[in-house]
Amino acid sequence: MPDTFTLTLVAISAATGILWAWRALHPRSFWWIIGYPLTALNVRLTWRRVALGCGLTKKRHQWWFTTVPGAIASTGIVKVKRRFQRVAVDTKPFIWLPLPTRYGWRVTLHTLEGQTPTNYSEAAEALARSWGVHAVRVSSPRPGRIVLHVTLTDPLATIDQLPASDDLLKVTVGCLETGQPWTIDFRTVPHWLTAGATQSGKSNLANAVLAGLAPQPVALIGFDLKGGVEFTPYASRLSALATSRAESTDLLTDLIALMIARMGRCRTAGARNIWQLPPTERPTPIVIFIDEIAELYLMADKSEKNEIAATSTALLRIAQLGRAFGLYLFCCGQRIGSDLGPGVTALRAQCSGRICHRVNDPETATMTLGDLDPAALVSARAIPAEQPGVAIVAGQDGHWYRARSYLIDEHTVEQAAKQHAHLTPSWTDLTRHPIAA
Ligand SMILES: Nc1ncnc2c1ncn2[C@@H]1O[C@H](COP(=O)(O)OP(=O)(O)O)[C@@H](O)[C@H]1O
Ligand SMILES: [Mg+2]
């Protein structure tokens, strides 16, 4: 007959084994039934210590009973006295109960006086380390409230495959850290700027957008100043492709002429944009892809000055007026700094969609993401080289997200371009009035 100690040991080992197997075989149910309640309890119980350690508490003066040493008794023992006096105490932000989410949990806090969301963004990494989680993101739905979004492990470490194409001018290109799909919708955000170091995933993202748009009734145009090596394989689905500065200047001039013609057509029909035109009269939307945008602005010698000025002005006009007339930009580059000239700064201001992949210098992240939350910049600088395709995405809603594009190989994009080559409008089709077509 085994003794109690042995029985207890066997029972503990069996329970541990069952829990371990449960966690390994069905992590979701394990998280909901065991992991989440324990985490929620732990977060509430340790909040004072964590808030203090992460610098989120404030000293506040309160009237309180404190114990002070009093007279020494005849026995030599110090008598203690309780006195009602004003003392400084550490006050922690009020924390609600954490709520489970797909990849972790989120919790709402009430800020203390004088605290701003920045205080919490700056403490996000310290909070993540204290809780032993992958990341903590901060949002502030209304003044005085902070929501901490906690992810247990990096959901972008591996992501699924590219889904089928979506609505017109809308493409799902990857996955957000929240588990939501990452979509690029040109009708909502017409112009996009994508920055990142070499091998950070810019071309892969452009390919994903291109492959998503290929089956749609849209015209695609490429500017590939790397001599055409990126976009030439997709030429069957491109209505035009410029591979040198001179070709780019000509193509941009033609695009401006096309935009002006569309303007005239809208004015005659009393429409503010092409979407207000009757479908039979509506010109085909055009998405313009530009790889290595800096090449359009780099000047080798003074003779190129006028060409660059013309290119820069044309691009800026498309960015300023294109949305209404169905011209959308998707620009990629390693550098998008003001050192390339005022044209780049002005273009940057027109591109409300910003995507920042891994960058080599903090300035590029700052220029790409603009005056977003400082935590977004910290997050952009922390993207590891081993995770190409991971990026910080700023949408029109003013929020930022960490996201990863689906890996799509060039062969698949080439196949998609060939398969949908019949949807490619020729340049004549694009410039022709639809009524005459
Ligand atoms: N979303 C992604 N997931 C996994 N690997 C990726 C992803 N995007 C890019 N890569 C890998 O990184 C390499 C470089 O990507 P690429 O898009 O060519 O970078 P860039 O254009 O910024 O130089 C690709 O060959 C691919 O293997
Ligand atoms: Mg590239």
Short mmCIF file of C-alpha atoms in Angstrom, two decimals, residues 244-251 307:
data_model
loop_
_atom_site.label_atom_id
_atom_site.label_comp_id
_atom_site.label_asym_id
_atom_site.label_seq_id
_atom_site.Cartn_x
_atom_site.Cartn_y
_atom_site.Cartn_z
CA SER A 244 14.26 55.25 -66.80
CA ARG A 245 14.05 58.88 -65.74
CA ALA A 246 13.29 60.07 -69.29
CA GLU A 247 10.49 57.49 -69.71
CA SER A 248 9.12 58.46 -66.29
CA THR A 249 8.96 62.14 -67.21
CA ASP A 250 7.09 61.31 -70.44
CA LEU A 251 4.70 58.92 -68.71
CA GLU A 307 13.79 66.92 -65.73
#
